[in-house]
Amino acid sequence: MASSPSAEDDGLKKLARQRKVAVTKIQKSAAQLRCLMEDNSSLWASYPDELTPEDLQGHAKIIGLLADALKLIRSRCVQLQFMAFADPITPSAVGTVINEIATNMEYLPKGVGLYCPKFYTDAFFRSLLVPSQKIANTVISIVQLVPDQGEPMSPQKKNDMLRHLSVLADLVDSLMKKLDKGPRQLIIDEHITDTHDLLVDVISELNEWKDDSLEGLEDEIESAGDQQNVLDGDPSLASDHDVQSMVDEMVNTRTKIPKNNAAQIVERVDTCTKRLRLLALFCKAIIKRRMSILPKFPANSEVIRRLQCVIEVMKALQPEADELVHSFYELEMNKVDDFMDSMIKQALLLSKTIYHDWNDKPDEFTDWLAKFQGGLQGLAA
């Protein structure tokens, strides 16, 4: 038996109220996430230096609820889409799903807030916080698209909802992967390995630049003789040769090594690539000898301090490596030396920070680092 118009109106009014309350709840969760993004050094300082077994048990429970909540939010938003596309909608069912989404959204700031920088590093904390904020904003957009006046959804709103659902699925997947990986793997993948790969690319690029320039110098010597032969035969052809040289120079974005200073610059390239190989080897060694024996998280403050140094040095090396290449192309050898020396000093700083194992005891890697430091100090200005 069909419901009466008054009953339908009451159902739609209730849905409108439920949607408004749900959006307010989700906006509150989003605001809490924004607060976590701000400078909360005083908040983190209030945390104890170590967590008790009871703390760890409570954290594990909430973190488990966070993972469950993310899965449920994604599935309920998909369910909401099917309900919203129906004509007519069922207000009571839609309202129930919206309430469930809003309730589970509360676990985002609660769960992410437990991964405080004091125990998990600032890098990992922020890697969770950014997608969490985007999830909250996307869910708000999805809920607000649900019709609450009984009208069918327009094609444009349907497309908007499908687009938001696709974004939400990607964000939830990304956040779940980060949670599964944990801080250790994030530091390895996004900082140490990225830096290692960049150093390898820089070495390859500098060697290619050197080889291309040397080949160009040989071609230039040969073409000089050919051009003289052309001039002896038909002077009018010389202009064609000049035009082609200008075109080649305009197309090539990298400055060639000048022939009047080729030997010194080639020597500088060779010296820098040797140093860069040593730094790339250092990155690999950190992963194998230090990150592989990293204790479980949440970690104590000293471990976090040392990990933060690893992250900061890796972040500093990447732009300096890019600037090093650019300085070579601009033939600014003073800047080349400055960037190379800075990179060596950064590596020296890090080698001292990770000199001992995570229990502050010497091991086999300590001996390796002693030799590494000696080699680096000989290279630094």
mmCIF file of C-alpha atoms in Angstrom:
data_model
loop_
_atom_site.group_PDB
_atom_site.id
_atom_site.type_symbol
_atom_site.label_atom_id
_atom_site.label_comp_id
_atom_site.label_asym_id
_atom_site.label_seq_id
_atom_site.Cartn_x
_atom_site.Cartn_y
_atom_site.Cartn_z
ATOM 1 C CA MET A 1 0.000 0.000 0.000
ATOM 2 C CA ALA A 2 1.429 3.375 -1.059
ATOM 3 C CA SER A 3 2.198 5.862 1.677
ATOM 4 C CA SER A 4 0.133 9.019 1.939
ATOM 5 C CA PRO A 5 1.492 12.357 0.687
ATOM 6 C CA SER A 6 1.691 13.647 4.266
ATOM 7 C CA ALA A 7 3.755 10.626 5.331
ATOM 8 C CA GLU A 8 6.089 11.157 2.388
ATOM 9 C CA ASP A 9 6.460 14.818 3.300
ATOM 10 C CA ASP A 10 7.250 13.900 6.901
ATOM 11 C CA GLY A 11 9.847 11.388 5.694
ATOM 12 C CA LEU A 12 11.496 13.982 3.453
ATOM 13 C CA LYS A 13 11.517 16.576 6.236
ATOM 14 C CA LYS A 14 13.153 14.070 8.553
ATOM 15 C CA LEU A 15 15.721 13.241 5.856
ATOM 16 C CA ALA A 16 16.489 16.942 5.414
ATOM 17 C CA ARG A 17 17.121 17.238 9.162
ATOM 18 C CA GLN A 18 19.237 14.082 9.191
ATOM 19 C CA ARG A 19 21.309 15.295 6.277
ATOM 20 C CA LYS A 20 21.875 18.655 7.947
ATOM 21 C CA VAL A 21 22.941 17.007 11.216
ATOM 22 C CA ALA A 22 25.198 14.555 9.360
ATOM 23 C CA VAL A 23 26.912 17.320 7.385
ATOM 24 C CA THR A 24 27.480 19.244 10.628
ATOM 25 C CA LYS A 25 29.050 16.154 12.224
ATOM 26 C CA ILE A 26 31.323 15.534 9.253
ATOM 27 C CA GLN A 27 32.310 19.208 9.153
ATOM 28 C CA LYS A 28 33.238 18.919 12.838
ATOM 29 C CA SER A 29 35.470 15.936 12.027
ATOM 30 C CA ALA A 30 37.030 17.929 9.176
ATOM 31 C CA ALA A 31 37.653 20.861 11.543
ATOM 32 C CA GLN A 32 39.345 18.537 14.052
ATOM 33 C CA LEU A 33 41.611 17.262 11.278
ATOM 34 C CA ARG A 34 42.479 20.848 10.312
ATOM 35 C CA CYS A 35 43.400 21.580 13.929
ATOM 36 C CA LEU A 36 45.750 18.598 13.912
ATOM 37 C CA MET A 37 47.426 20.012 10.801
ATOM 38 C CA GLU A 38 48.294 23.231 12.635
ATOM 39 C CA ASP A 39 51.344 23.596 14.857
ATOM 40 C CA ASN A 40 50.510 21.409 17.843
ATOM 41 C CA SER A 41 53.957 21.206 19.404
ATOM 42 C CA SER A 42 52.478 22.044 22.817
ATOM 43 C CA LEU A 43 49.904 19.256 22.410
ATOM 44 C CA TRP A 44 52.521 16.654 21.460
ATOM 45 C CA ALA A 45 54.773 17.844 24.288
ATOM 46 C CA SER A 46 52.004 16.978 26.739
ATOM 47 C CA TYR A 47 52.152 13.346 25.626
ATOM 48 C CA PRO A 48 54.256 11.004 27.807
ATOM 49 C CA ASP A 49 57.709 10.028 26.564
ATOM 50 C CA GLU A 50 56.666 6.384 26.511
ATOM 51 C CA LEU A 51 53.292 4.670 26.233
ATOM 52 C CA THR A 52 52.153 2.212 28.888
ATOM 53 C CA PRO A 53 50.830 -1.238 27.914
ATOM 54 C CA GLU A 54 47.332 0.086 28.639
ATOM 55 C CA ASP A 55 47.951 3.034 26.296
ATOM 56 C CA LEU A 56 49.152 0.691 23.565
ATOM 57 C CA GLN A 57 46.116 -1.524 23.977
ATOM 58 C CA GLY A 58 43.775 1.459 23.720
ATOM 59 C CA HIS A 59 45.628 2.800 20.692
ATOM 60 C CA ALA A 60 45.473 -0.558 18.935
ATOM 61 C CA LYS A 61 41.715 -0.701 19.441
ATOM 62 C CA ILE A 62 41.072 2.773 18.032
ATOM 63 C CA ILE A 63 43.500 2.232 15.137
ATOM 64 C CA GLY A 64 41.645 -0.976 14.294
ATOM 65 C CA LEU A 65 38.362 0.943 14.370
ATOM 66 C CA LEU A 66 39.886 3.547 12.038
ATOM 67 C CA ALA A 67 40.621 0.911 9.388
ATOM 68 C CA ASP A 68 37.118 -0.555 9.751
ATOM 69 C CA ALA A 69 35.565 2.915 9.583
ATOM 70 C CA LEU A 70 37.376 3.765 6.348
ATOM 71 C CA LYS A 71 36.101 0.618 4.661
ATOM 72 C CA LEU A 72 32.573 1.231 5.915
ATOM 73 C CA ILE A 73 32.568 4.895 4.829
ATOM 74 C CA ARG A 74 33.558 3.878 1.317
ATOM 75 C CA SER A 75 30.962 1.106 1.057
ATOM 76 C CA ARG A 76 28.155 3.208 2.573
ATOM 77 C CA CYS A 77 28.868 6.076 0.194
ATOM 78 C CA VAL A 78 28.521 3.662 -2.728
ATOM 79 C CA GLN A 79 25.276 2.391 -1.207
ATOM 80 C CA LEU A 80 24.126 5.986 -0.801
ATOM 81 C CA GLN A 81 24.745 6.616 -4.486
ATOM 82 C CA PHE A 82 22.417 3.788 -5.530
ATOM 83 C CA MET A 83 19.746 5.026 -3.131
ATOM 84 C CA ALA A 84 20.058 8.623 -4.320
ATOM 85 C CA PHE A 85 19.798 7.583 -7.974
ATOM 86 C CA ALA A 86 16.488 5.781 -7.301
ATOM 87 C CA ASP A 87 13.257 7.549 -8.184
ATOM 88 C CA PRO A 88 11.600 7.936 -5.792
ATOM 89 C CA ILE A 89 14.128 7.701 -2.974
ATOM 90 C CA THR A 90 13.375 6.000 0.338
ATOM 91 C CA PRO A 91 13.979 8.743 2.931
ATOM 92 C CA SER A 92 14.235 6.468 5.978
ATOM 93 C CA ALA A 93 16.817 4.171 4.369
ATOM 94 C CA VAL A 94 18.833 7.103 3.017
ATOM 95 C CA GLY A 95 18.771 8.791 6.417
ATOM 96 C CA THR A 96 20.061 5.654 8.147
ATOM 97 C CA VAL A 97 23.006 5.372 5.750
ATOM 98 C CA ILE A 98 23.855 9.068 6.089
ATOM 99 C CA ASN A 99 23.880 8.775 9.891
ATOM 100 C CA GLU A 100 26.159 5.748 9.701
ATOM 101 C CA ILE A 101 28.598 7.603 7.454
ATOM 102 C CA ALA A 102 28.702 10.619 9.792
ATOM 103 C CA THR A 103 29.240 8.429 12.872
ATOM 104 C CA ASN A 104 32.148 6.560 11.303
ATOM 105 C CA MET A 105 33.734 9.799 10.113
ATOM 106 C CA GLU A 106 34.370 10.632 13.783
ATOM 107 C CA TYR A 107 37.035 7.915 13.868
ATOM 108 C CA LEU A 108 39.231 9.804 11.386
ATOM 109 C CA PRO A 109 40.458 12.564 13.723
ATOM 110 C CA LYS A 110 40.495 10.131 16.660
ATOM 111 C CA GLY A 111 42.517 7.480 14.840
ATOM 112 C CA VAL A 112 44.868 9.751 12.892
ATOM 113 C CA GLY A 113 45.509 11.815 16.026
ATOM 114 C CA LEU A 114 47.006 8.747 17.707
ATOM 115 C CA TYR A 115 49.802 8.674 15.110
ATOM 116 C CA CYS A 116 51.339 11.737 16.728
ATOM 117 C CA PRO A 117 54.798 12.836 15.519
ATOM 118 C CA LYS A 118 56.274 12.095 18.936
ATOM 119 C CA PHE A 119 55.890 8.345 18.369
ATOM 120 C CA TYR A 120 55.544 7.950 14.578
ATOM 121 C CA THR A 121 57.502 10.872 12.989
ATOM 122 C CA ASP A 122 55.980 14.053 11.636
ATOM 123 C CA ALA A 123 56.315 12.784 8.061
ATOM 124 C CA PHE A 124 54.115 9.741 8.657
ATOM 125 C CA PHE A 125 51.581 11.717 10.694
ATOM 126 C CA ARG A 126 51.136 14.283 7.924
ATOM 127 C CA SER A 127 51.011 11.593 5.248
ATOM 128 C CA LEU A 128 47.857 10.322 7.000
ATOM 129 C CA LEU A 129 46.435 13.718 7.818
ATOM 130 C CA VAL A 130 46.354 15.141 4.289
ATOM 131 C CA PRO A 131 44.273 12.351 2.671
ATOM 132 C CA SER A 132 42.049 12.232 5.774
ATOM 133 C CA GLN A 133 41.154 15.894 5.298
ATOM 134 C CA LYS A 134 40.401 15.261 1.637
ATOM 135 C CA ILE A 135 38.225 12.273 2.564
ATOM 136 C CA ALA A 136 36.191 14.435 4.957
ATOM 137 C CA ASN A 137 35.657 17.149 2.340
ATOM 138 C CA THR A 138 34.734 14.597 -0.335
ATOM 139 C CA VAL A 139 32.214 12.841 1.916
ATOM 140 C CA ILE A 140 30.584 16.203 2.695
ATOM 141 C CA SER A 141 30.202 16.825 -1.047
ATOM 142 C CA ILE A 142 28.644 13.373 -1.548
ATOM 143 C CA VAL A 143 26.134 13.752 1.300
ATOM 144 C CA GLN A 144 25.145 17.252 0.202
ATOM 145 C CA LEU A 145 24.239 15.939 -3.260
ATOM 146 C CA VAL A 146 21.576 13.604 -1.849
ATOM 147 C CA PRO A 147 18.108 15.022 -2.723
ATOM 148 C CA ASP A 148 15.966 15.702 0.331
ATOM 149 C CA GLN A 149 12.943 17.280 -1.350
ATOM 150 C CA GLY A 150 11.767 14.214 -3.257
ATOM 151 C CA GLU A 151 13.045 15.487 -6.585
ATOM 152 C CA PRO A 152 15.004 13.129 -8.886
ATOM 153 C CA MET A 153 18.723 13.820 -9.240
ATOM 154 C CA SER A 154 19.710 15.729 -12.346
ATOM 155 C CA PRO A 155 22.235 14.148 -14.759
ATOM 156 C CA GLN A 156 24.786 16.756 -13.668
ATOM 157 C CA LYS A 157 24.397 15.872 -9.974
ATOM 158 C CA LYS A 158 24.627 12.177 -10.783
ATOM 159 C CA ASN A 159 27.884 12.773 -12.638
ATOM 160 C CA ASP A 160 29.179 14.887 -9.745
ATOM 161 C CA MET A 161 28.376 12.128 -7.254
ATOM 162 C CA LEU A 162 30.076 9.477 -9.383
ATOM 163 C CA ARG A 163 33.140 11.711 -9.688
ATOM 164 C CA HIS A 164 33.267 12.276 -5.917
ATOM 165 C CA LEU A 165 32.873 8.532 -5.301
ATOM 166 C CA SER A 166 35.820 7.798 -7.578
ATOM 167 C CA VAL A 167 37.944 10.355 -5.728
ATOM 168 C CA LEU A 168 36.839 8.913 -2.380
ATOM 169 C CA ALA A 169 37.759 5.360 -3.400
ATOM 170 C CA ASP A 170 41.268 6.485 -4.409
ATOM 171 C CA LEU A 171 41.752 8.467 -1.190
ATOM 172 C CA VAL A 172 40.614 5.604 1.031
ATOM 173 C CA ASP A 173 42.847 3.137 -0.839
ATOM 174 C CA SER A 174 45.812 5.494 -0.481
ATOM 175 C CA LEU A 175 45.218 6.002 3.237
ATOM 176 C CA MET A 176 44.742 2.277 3.856
ATOM 177 C CA LYS A 177 48.026 1.518 2.072
ATOM 178 C CA LYS A 178 49.870 4.082 4.191
ATOM 179 C CA LEU A 179 48.412 2.571 7.355
ATOM 180 C CA ASP A 180 49.464 -0.910 6.223
ATOM 181 C CA LYS A 181 52.987 0.219 5.313
ATOM 182 C CA GLY A 182 53.643 2.175 8.470
ATOM 183 C CA PRO A 183 56.318 4.831 9.107
ATOM 184 C CA ARG A 184 59.303 2.587 8.386
ATOM 185 C CA GLN A 185 58.268 1.758 4.834
ATOM 186 C CA LEU A 186 57.153 5.319 4.140
ATOM 187 C CA ILE A 187 60.605 6.645 5.090
ATOM 188 C CA ILE A 188 62.266 3.983 2.935
ATOM 189 C CA ASP A 189 60.028 4.487 -0.102
ATOM 190 C CA GLU A 190 59.348 8.216 -0.131
ATOM 191 C CA HIS A 191 62.600 9.562 1.273
ATOM 192 C CA ILE A 192 65.614 7.241 1.125
ATOM 193 C CA THR A 193 64.782 5.315 -2.059
ATOM 194 C CA ASP A 194 63.560 8.453 -3.840
ATOM 195 C CA THR A 195 66.825 10.210 -2.954
ATOM 196 C CA HIS A 196 68.890 7.217 -4.070
ATOM 197 C CA ASP A 197 67.060 7.046 -7.403
ATOM 198 C CA LEU A 198 67.473 10.776 -7.955
ATOM 199 C CA LEU A 199 71.224 10.548 -7.309
ATOM 200 C CA VAL A 200 71.493 7.692 -9.812
ATOM 201 C CA ASP A 201 69.561 9.773 -12.371
ATOM 202 C CA VAL A 202 71.840 12.761 -11.778
ATOM 203 C CA ILE A 203 74.934 10.593 -12.286
ATOM 204 C CA SER A 204 73.500 9.259 -15.545
ATOM 205 C CA GLU A 205 72.499 12.730 -16.728
ATOM 206 C CA LEU A 206 75.901 14.265 -16.011
ATOM 207 C CA ASN A 207 77.699 11.416 -17.760
ATOM 208 C CA GLU A 208 75.393 11.763 -20.754
ATOM 209 C CA TRP A 209 75.999 15.517 -20.838
ATOM 210 C CA LYS A 210 79.746 14.954 -20.685
ATOM 211 C CA ASP A 211 79.708 12.307 -23.430
ATOM 212 C CA ASP A 212 77.448 14.368 -25.702
ATOM 213 C CA SER A 213 79.640 17.424 -25.238
ATOM 214 C CA LEU A 214 82.845 15.524 -25.984
ATOM 215 C CA GLU A 215 81.250 13.984 -29.047
ATOM 216 C CA GLY A 216 80.141 17.451 -30.110
ATOM 217 C CA LEU A 217 83.685 18.754 -29.727
ATOM 218 C CA GLU A 218 84.995 15.993 -31.977
ATOM 219 C CA ASP A 219 82.281 16.726 -34.543
ATOM 220 C CA GLU A 220 83.097 20.428 -34.360
ATOM 221 C CA ILE A 221 86.748 19.759 -35.141
ATOM 222 C CA GLU A 222 85.798 17.560 -38.078
ATOM 223 C CA SER A 223 83.176 19.996 -39.368
ATOM 224 C CA ALA A 224 85.677 22.857 -39.229
ATOM 225 C CA GLY A 225 87.754 21.072 -41.834
ATOM 226 C CA ASP A 226 84.661 20.223 -43.872
ATOM 227 C CA GLN A 227 83.465 23.828 -43.764
ATOM 228 C CA GLN A 228 86.807 25.038 -45.051
ATOM 229 C CA ASN A 229 86.494 22.601 -47.955
ATOM 230 C CA VAL A 230 82.999 23.939 -48.644
ATOM 231 C CA LEU A 231 84.252 27.505 -48.655
ATOM 232 C CA ASP A 232 87.019 26.560 -51.067
ATOM 233 C CA GLY A 233 84.452 24.995 -53.380
ATOM 234 C CA ASP A 234 81.312 27.169 -53.135
ATOM 235 C CA PRO A 235 81.225 30.047 -50.591
ATOM 236 C CA SER A 236 77.420 30.368 -50.920
ATOM 237 C CA LEU A 237 76.977 27.026 -49.120
ATOM 238 C CA ALA A 238 78.657 28.315 -45.957
ATOM 239 C CA SER A 239 75.512 30.198 -44.908
ATOM 240 C CA ASP A 240 73.526 26.931 -44.900
ATOM 241 C CA HIS A 241 76.048 25.441 -42.490
ATOM 242 C CA ASP A 242 75.791 28.481 -40.187
ATOM 243 C CA VAL A 243 71.972 28.342 -40.155
ATOM 244 C CA GLN A 244 72.003 24.645 -39.229
ATOM 245 C CA SER A 245 74.443 25.332 -36.388
ATOM 246 C CA MET A 246 72.145 28.043 -35.021
ATOM 247 C CA VAL A 247 69.121 25.727 -35.186
ATOM 248 C CA ASP A 248 70.998 22.956 -33.379
ATOM 249 C CA GLU A 249 72.048 25.377 -30.659
ATOM 250 C CA MET A 250 68.475 26.655 -30.151
ATOM 251 C CA VAL A 251 66.978 23.147 -29.954
ATOM 252 C CA ASN A 252 69.517 21.927 -27.393
ATOM 253 C CA THR A 253 68.424 23.193 -23.946
ATOM 254 C CA ARG A 254 71.685 22.167 -22.267
ATOM 255 C CA THR A 255 74.850 24.195 -22.583
ATOM 256 C CA LYS A 256 77.681 22.212 -24.125
ATOM 257 C CA ILE A 257 81.051 22.004 -22.432
ATOM 258 C CA PRO A 258 83.162 24.778 -24.008
ATOM 259 C CA LYS A 259 86.201 23.462 -25.821
ATOM 260 C CA ASN A 260 88.530 26.029 -24.235
ATOM 261 C CA ASN A 261 87.735 24.621 -20.770
ATOM 262 C CA ALA A 262 86.731 21.061 -21.597
ATOM 263 C CA ALA A 263 89.446 19.209 -19.677
ATOM 264 C CA GLN A 264 88.764 20.965 -16.369
ATOM 265 C CA ILE A 265 84.964 20.588 -16.591
ATOM 266 C CA VAL A 266 85.159 16.929 -17.610
ATOM 267 C CA GLU A 267 87.414 16.321 -14.617
ATOM 268 C CA ARG A 268 84.864 18.109 -12.391
ATOM 269 C CA VAL A 269 82.044 15.934 -13.757
ATOM 270 C CA ASP A 270 84.044 12.781 -13.068
ATOM 271 C CA THR A 271 84.858 13.916 -9.532
ATOM 272 C CA CYS A 272 81.246 14.806 -8.748
ATOM 273 C CA THR A 273 79.827 11.569 -10.150
ATOM 274 C CA LYS A 274 82.227 9.591 -7.936
ATOM 275 C CA ARG A 275 81.002 11.506 -4.910
ATOM 276 C CA LEU A 276 77.372 11.060 -5.942
ATOM 277 C CA ARG A 277 77.910 7.301 -6.289
ATOM 278 C CA LEU A 278 79.218 7.276 -2.724
ATOM 279 C CA LEU A 279 76.100 9.113 -1.539
ATOM 280 C CA ALA A 280 73.844 6.708 -3.458
ATOM 281 C CA LEU A 281 75.653 3.790 -1.823
ATOM 282 C CA PHE A 282 75.096 5.464 1.547
ATOM 283 C CA CYS A 283 71.327 5.535 0.914
ATOM 284 C CA LYS A 284 71.300 1.817 0.131
ATOM 285 C CA ALA A 285 73.384 1.085 3.225
ATOM 286 C CA ILE A 286 70.968 2.999 5.472
ATOM 287 C CA ILE A 287 68.075 0.850 4.256
ATOM 288 C CA LYS A 288 69.986 -2.404 4.654
ATOM 289 C CA ARG A 289 71.832 -1.722 7.902
ATOM 290 C CA ARG A 290 69.608 0.656 9.863
ATOM 291 C CA MET A 291 66.035 0.657 8.575
ATOM 292 C CA SER A 292 65.923 -3.147 8.451
ATOM 293 C CA ILE A 293 66.506 -3.350 12.229
ATOM 294 C CA LEU A 294 64.247 -0.453 13.171
ATOM 295 C CA PRO A 295 62.205 -1.258 16.317
ATOM 296 C CA LYS A 296 58.432 -1.446 16.158
ATOM 297 C CA PHE A 297 56.287 1.649 16.412
ATOM 298 C CA PRO A 298 55.317 3.563 18.460
ATOM 299 C CA ALA A 299 58.995 4.345 18.993
ATOM 300 C CA ASN A 300 60.745 6.260 21.761
ATOM 301 C CA SER A 301 61.693 9.904 21.368
ATOM 302 C CA GLU A 302 65.379 9.215 20.619
ATOM 303 C CA VAL A 303 64.560 6.865 17.740
ATOM 304 C CA ILE A 304 62.095 9.425 16.364
ATOM 305 C CA ARG A 305 64.730 12.184 16.603
ATOM 306 C CA ARG A 306 67.186 10.116 14.594
ATOM 307 C CA LEU A 307 64.572 9.152 12.030
ATOM 308 C CA GLN A 308 63.616 12.792 11.665
ATOM 309 C CA CYS A 309 67.257 13.532 10.839
ATOM 310 C CA VAL A 310 67.184 10.831 8.139
ATOM 311 C CA ILE A 311 64.082 12.425 6.622
ATOM 312 C CA GLU A 312 65.417 15.990 6.778
ATOM 313 C CA VAL A 313 68.758 15.094 5.201
ATOM 314 C CA MET A 314 67.077 13.160 2.390
ATOM 315 C CA LYS A 315 64.736 16.082 1.741
ATOM 316 C CA ALA A 316 67.722 18.446 1.637
ATOM 317 C CA LEU A 317 69.773 16.273 -0.729
ATOM 318 C CA GLN A 318 67.101 16.117 -3.429
ATOM 319 C CA PRO A 319 66.888 19.830 -4.372
ATOM 320 C CA GLU A 320 70.648 20.203 -4.004
ATOM 321 C CA ALA A 321 71.193 17.364 -6.486
ATOM 322 C CA ASP A 322 68.889 19.120 -8.957
ATOM 323 C CA GLU A 323 70.701 22.418 -8.444
ATOM 324 C CA LEU A 324 74.032 20.672 -8.945
ATOM 325 C CA VAL A 325 73.004 19.515 -12.420
ATOM 326 C CA HIS A 326 71.598 22.942 -13.279
ATOM 327 C CA SER A 327 74.851 24.603 -12.183
ATOM 328 C CA PHE A 328 76.831 22.318 -14.472
ATOM 329 C CA TYR A 329 74.606 23.246 -17.416
ATOM 330 C CA GLU A 330 75.061 26.929 -16.591
ATOM 331 C CA LEU A 331 78.825 26.332 -16.297
ATOM 332 C CA GLU A 332 78.782 27.862 -12.794
ATOM 333 C CA MET A 333 81.579 25.834 -11.264
ATOM 334 C CA ASN A 334 81.611 27.762 -7.986
ATOM 335 C CA LYS A 335 77.989 26.778 -7.403
ATOM 336 C CA VAL A 336 78.800 23.199 -8.383
ATOM 337 C CA ASP A 337 81.401 23.093 -5.619
ATOM 338 C CA ASP A 338 79.038 24.716 -3.113
ATOM 339 C CA PHE A 339 76.202 22.253 -3.737
ATOM 340 C CA MET A 340 78.527 19.255 -3.743
ATOM 341 C CA ASP A 341 80.160 20.323 -0.479
ATOM 342 C CA SER A 342 76.764 20.929 1.101
ATOM 343 C CA MET A 343 75.580 17.451 0.104
ATOM 344 C CA ILE A 344 78.702 15.871 1.594
ATOM 345 C CA LYS A 345 78.252 17.793 4.846
ATOM 346 C CA GLN A 346 74.610 16.675 5.019
ATOM 347 C CA ALA A 347 75.675 13.056 4.577
ATOM 348 C CA LEU A 348 78.346 13.464 7.262
ATOM 349 C CA LEU A 349 75.760 14.848 9.663
ATOM 350 C CA LEU A 350 73.450 11.901 9.027
ATOM 351 C CA SER A 351 76.243 9.338 9.332
ATOM 352 C CA LYS A 352 76.984 10.655 12.824
ATOM 353 C CA THR A 353 73.303 10.474 13.782
ATOM 354 C CA ILE A 354 72.963 6.814 12.771
ATOM 355 C CA TYR A 355 76.497 5.850 13.844
ATOM 356 C CA HIS A 356 75.197 3.408 16.469
ATOM 357 C CA ASP A 357 72.254 1.038 16.248
ATOM 358 C CA TRP A 358 68.816 1.999 17.598
ATOM 359 C CA ASN A 359 69.866 0.906 21.091
ATOM 360 C CA ASP A 360 72.852 3.271 20.845
ATOM 361 C CA LYS A 361 75.354 0.418 20.627
ATOM 362 C CA PRO A 362 78.144 0.008 18.028
ATOM 363 C CA ASP A 363 77.779 -2.734 15.434
ATOM 364 C CA GLU A 364 79.303 -3.799 12.099
ATOM 365 C CA PHE A 365 77.703 -0.854 10.339
ATOM 366 C CA THR A 366 79.431 1.472 12.794
ATOM 367 C CA ASP A 367 82.793 0.288 11.423
ATOM 368 C CA TRP A 368 81.562 0.841 7.863
ATOM 369 C CA LEU A 369 80.372 4.334 8.759
ATOM 370 C CA ALA A 370 83.747 5.200 10.284
ATOM 371 C CA LYS A 371 85.432 4.445 6.954
ATOM 372 C CA PHE A 372 82.651 6.239 5.091
ATOM 373 C CA GLN A 373 83.089 9.346 7.240
ATOM 374 C CA GLY A 374 86.820 9.323 6.610
ATOM 375 C CA GLY A 375 86.216 9.204 2.881
ATOM 376 C CA LEU A 376 83.623 11.978 3.003
ATOM 377 C CA GLN A 377 85.753 14.254 5.159
ATOM 378 C CA GLY A 378 88.493 13.975 2.587
ATOM 379 C CA LEU A 379 86.028 15.123 -0.080
ATOM 380 C CA ALA A 380 84.474 18.026 1.845
ATOM 381 C CA ALA A 381 85.837 21.515 1.350
#
